């Protein structure tokens, strides 16, 4: 959401790694933010493919580090803070395509 609010969109066809690469490139994340993003991506992939889920709060610090890295490129306008793009342009749940049981069990790439 932080990235979207700052003008970087992600096509639904992007993989988690593809989105991470786009974040690094578009926001020119520093080394700490890149490592934190690798930690988040690793945890997401482990939960999808290995069944290992992060402990509650385990990703809090890496996510904060990534958000801070994205935010270093400038502050949002007042309008951007009050009406962020990530909230304004969300697809309501009732309009999203239903996920079939087979799709939800399929590994993501």
PDB file of C-alpha atoms in Angstrom:
ATOM      1  CA  UNK A   1       0.000   0.000   0.000  1.00  0.00           C
ATOM      2  CA  UNK A   2       2.849   2.397   0.836  1.00  0.00           C
ATOM      3  CA  UNK A   3       4.357   1.789  -2.573  1.00  0.00           C
ATOM      4  CA  UNK A   4       1.026   2.202  -4.371  1.00  0.00           C
ATOM      5  CA  UNK A   5       0.373   5.433  -2.490  1.00  0.00           C
ATOM      6  CA  UNK A   6       3.662   6.733  -3.868  1.00  0.00           C
ATOM      7  CA  UNK A   7       2.764   5.965  -7.473  1.00  0.00           C
ATOM      8  CA  UNK A   8       4.175   2.491  -8.060  1.00  0.00           C
ATOM      9  CA  UNK A   9       1.530   0.048  -9.257  1.00  0.00           C
ATOM     10  CA  UNK A  10       1.749  -3.711  -9.456  1.00  0.00           C
ATOM     11  CA  UNK A  11      -0.016  -5.783 -12.090  1.00  0.00           C
ATOM     12  CA  UNK A  12      -1.924  -8.782 -10.733  1.00  0.00           C
ATOM     13  CA  UNK A  13       0.323 -11.017 -12.846  1.00  0.00           C
ATOM     14  CA  UNK A  14       3.426 -10.001 -10.859  1.00  0.00           C
ATOM     15  CA  UNK A  15       4.974 -12.632  -8.642  1.00  0.00           C
ATOM     16  CA  UNK A  16       6.030 -11.740  -5.112  1.00  0.00           C
ATOM     17  CA  UNK A  17       9.649 -11.576  -6.277  1.00  0.00           C
ATOM     18  CA  UNK A  18       8.672  -9.500  -9.302  1.00  0.00           C
ATOM     19  CA  UNK A  19       6.854  -7.020  -7.089  1.00  0.00           C
ATOM     20  CA  UNK A  20       9.852  -6.895  -4.755  1.00  0.00           C
ATOM     21  CA  UNK A  21      12.226  -6.195  -7.655  1.00  0.00           C
ATOM     22  CA  UNK A  22       9.908  -3.427  -8.853  1.00  0.00           C
ATOM     23  CA  UNK A  23       9.863  -1.907  -5.347  1.00  0.00           C
ATOM     24  CA  UNK A  24      13.655  -1.935  -5.110  1.00  0.00           C
ATOM     25  CA  UNK A  25      14.012  -0.379  -8.559  1.00  0.00           C
ATOM     26  CA  UNK A  26      11.244   2.208  -8.399  1.00  0.00           C
ATOM     27  CA  UNK A  27      11.934   3.376  -4.838  1.00  0.00           C
ATOM     28  CA  UNK A  28      15.727   2.878  -4.979  1.00  0.00           C
ATOM     29  CA  UNK A  29      15.643   1.063  -1.642  1.00  0.00           C
ATOM     30  CA  UNK A  30      18.856   1.051   0.382  1.00  0.00           C
ATOM     31  CA  UNK A  31      20.619  -2.098   1.584  1.00  0.00           C
ATOM     32  CA  UNK A  32      18.715  -2.377   4.874  1.00  0.00           C
ATOM     33  CA  UNK A  33      15.341  -2.002   3.178  1.00  0.00           C
ATOM     34  CA  UNK A  34      16.344  -4.510   0.498  1.00  0.00           C
ATOM     35  CA  UNK A  35      17.334  -7.078   3.140  1.00  0.00           C
ATOM     36  CA  UNK A  36      14.095  -6.490   5.022  1.00  0.00           C
ATOM     37  CA  UNK A  37      12.155  -6.968   1.786  1.00  0.00           C
ATOM     38  CA  UNK A  38      14.036 -10.248   1.165  1.00  0.00           C
ATOM     39  CA  UNK A  39      12.972 -11.368   4.659  1.00  0.00           C
ATOM     40  CA  UNK A  40       9.323 -10.584   3.897  1.00  0.00           C
ATOM     41  CA  UNK A  41       9.440 -12.302   0.495  1.00  0.00           C
ATOM     42  CA  UNK A  42      11.113 -15.351   2.046  1.00  0.00           C
ATOM     43  CA  UNK A  43       8.406 -15.574   4.704  1.00  0.00           C
ATOM     44  CA  UNK A  44       5.632 -15.277   2.102  1.00  0.00           C
ATOM     45  CA  UNK A  45       7.172 -17.959  -0.091  1.00  0.00           C
ATOM     46  CA  UNK A  46       7.781 -20.245   2.910  1.00  0.00           C
ATOM     47  CA  UNK A  47       4.133 -19.933   3.891  1.00  0.00           C
ATOM     48  CA  UNK A  48       2.926 -20.703   0.370  1.00  0.00           C
ATOM     49  CA  UNK A  49       5.284 -23.507  -0.541  1.00  0.00           C
ATOM     50  CA  UNK A  50       6.621 -24.895   2.718  1.00  0.00           C
ATOM     51  CA  UNK A  51       3.701 -24.454   5.068  1.00  0.00           C
ATOM     52  CA  UNK A  52       5.891 -22.491   7.491  1.00  0.00           C
ATOM     53  CA  UNK A  53       4.164 -19.399   8.773  1.00  0.00           C
ATOM     54  CA  UNK A  54       5.945 -16.552  10.558  1.00  0.00           C
ATOM     55  CA  UNK A  55       5.278 -16.109  14.242  1.00  0.00           C
ATOM     56  CA  UNK A  56       2.987 -13.237  15.208  1.00  0.00           C
ATOM     57  CA  UNK A  57       4.947 -10.005  15.023  1.00  0.00           C
ATOM     58  CA  UNK A  58       7.943 -11.614  13.291  1.00  0.00           C
ATOM     59  CA  UNK A  59       7.537  -9.464  10.177  1.00  0.00           C
ATOM     60  CA  UNK A  60       6.663  -6.227  11.961  1.00  0.00           C
ATOM     61  CA  UNK A  61      10.200  -4.853  11.918  1.00  0.00           C
ATOM     62  CA  UNK A  62      11.040  -5.884   8.320  1.00  0.00           C
ATOM     63  CA  UNK A  63       7.787  -4.330   7.074  1.00  0.00           C
ATOM     64  CA  UNK A  64       8.498  -1.114   9.006  1.00  0.00           C
ATOM     65  CA  UNK A  65      11.991  -1.008   7.496  1.00  0.00           C
ATOM     66  CA  UNK A  66      10.637  -1.432   3.956  1.00  0.00           C
ATOM     67  CA  UNK A  67       7.974   1.246   4.540  1.00  0.00           C
ATOM     68  CA  UNK A  68      10.606   3.624   5.900  1.00  0.00           C
ATOM     69  CA  UNK A  69      12.820   2.931   2.878  1.00  0.00           C
ATOM     70  CA  UNK A  70       9.968   3.751   0.523  1.00  0.00           C
ATOM     71  CA  UNK A  71       9.084   6.903   2.467  1.00  0.00           C
ATOM     72  CA  UNK A  72      12.627   8.324   2.318  1.00  0.00           C
ATOM     73  CA  UNK A  73      12.000   9.529  -1.219  1.00  0.00           C
ATOM     74  CA  UNK A  74       9.664  12.266  -0.037  1.00  0.00           C
ATOM     75  CA  UNK A  75       6.525  12.840   1.905  1.00  0.00           C
ATOM     76  CA  UNK A  76       3.011  12.452   0.623  1.00  0.00           C
ATOM     77  CA  UNK A  77       0.847  15.467  -0.068  1.00  0.00           C
ATOM     78  CA  UNK A  78      -1.952  16.263   2.350  1.00  0.00           C
ATOM     79  CA  UNK A  79      -4.407  14.762  -0.131  1.00  0.00           C
ATOM     80  CA  UNK A  80      -2.204  11.665  -0.414  1.00  0.00           C
ATOM     81  CA  UNK A  81      -2.190  11.246   3.357  1.00  0.00           C
ATOM     82  CA  UNK A  82      -5.937  11.781   3.741  1.00  0.00           C
ATOM     83  CA  UNK A  83      -7.059   9.896   0.629  1.00  0.00           C
ATOM     84  CA  UNK A  84      -4.321   7.387  -0.223  1.00  0.00           C
ATOM     85  CA  UNK A  85      -4.465   5.645  -3.602  1.00  0.00           C
ATOM     86  CA  UNK A  86      -4.266   2.234  -1.951  1.00  0.00           C
ATOM     87  CA  UNK A  87      -7.606   2.907  -0.269  1.00  0.00           C
ATOM     88  CA  UNK A  88      -9.368   4.851  -3.020  1.00  0.00           C
ATOM     89  CA  UNK A  89      -8.685   2.375  -5.800  1.00  0.00           C
ATOM     90  CA  UNK A  90      -9.356  -0.887  -3.991  1.00  0.00           C
ATOM     91  CA  UNK A  91     -11.662  -3.409  -5.612  1.00  0.00           C
ATOM     92  CA  UNK A  92     -14.546  -4.156  -3.261  1.00  0.00           C
ATOM     93  CA  UNK A  93     -14.550  -7.765  -2.109  1.00  0.00           C
ATOM     94  CA  UNK A  94     -17.941  -8.423  -3.693  1.00  0.00           C
ATOM     95  CA  UNK A  95     -16.528  -7.382  -7.113  1.00  0.00           C
ATOM     96  CA  UNK A  96     -13.448  -9.572  -6.942  1.00  0.00           C
ATOM     97  CA  UNK A  97     -13.502 -12.812  -8.873  1.00  0.00           C
ATOM     98  CA  UNK A  98     -14.202 -15.747  -6.569  1.00  0.00           C
ATOM     99  CA  UNK A  99     -11.241 -17.984  -5.868  1.00  0.00           C
ATOM    100  CA  UNK A 100     -12.031 -21.607  -6.465  1.00  0.00           C
ATOM    101  CA  UNK A 101     -10.782 -24.259  -4.071  1.00  0.00           C
ATOM    102  CA  UNK A 102      -8.387 -25.514  -6.735  1.00  0.00           C
ATOM    103  CA  UNK A 103      -6.950 -22.029  -7.373  1.00  0.00           C
ATOM    104  CA  UNK A 104      -6.423 -21.346  -3.681  1.00  0.00           C
ATOM    105  CA  UNK A 105      -4.499 -24.627  -3.272  1.00  0.00           C
ATOM    106  CA  UNK A 106      -2.355 -24.091  -6.369  1.00  0.00           C
ATOM    107  CA  UNK A 107       1.198 -22.873  -5.716  1.00  0.00           C
ATOM    108  CA  UNK A 108       1.896 -19.345  -6.862  1.00  0.00           C
ATOM    109  CA  UNK A 109       4.857 -18.397  -8.982  1.00  0.00           C
TER     110      UNK A 109
END
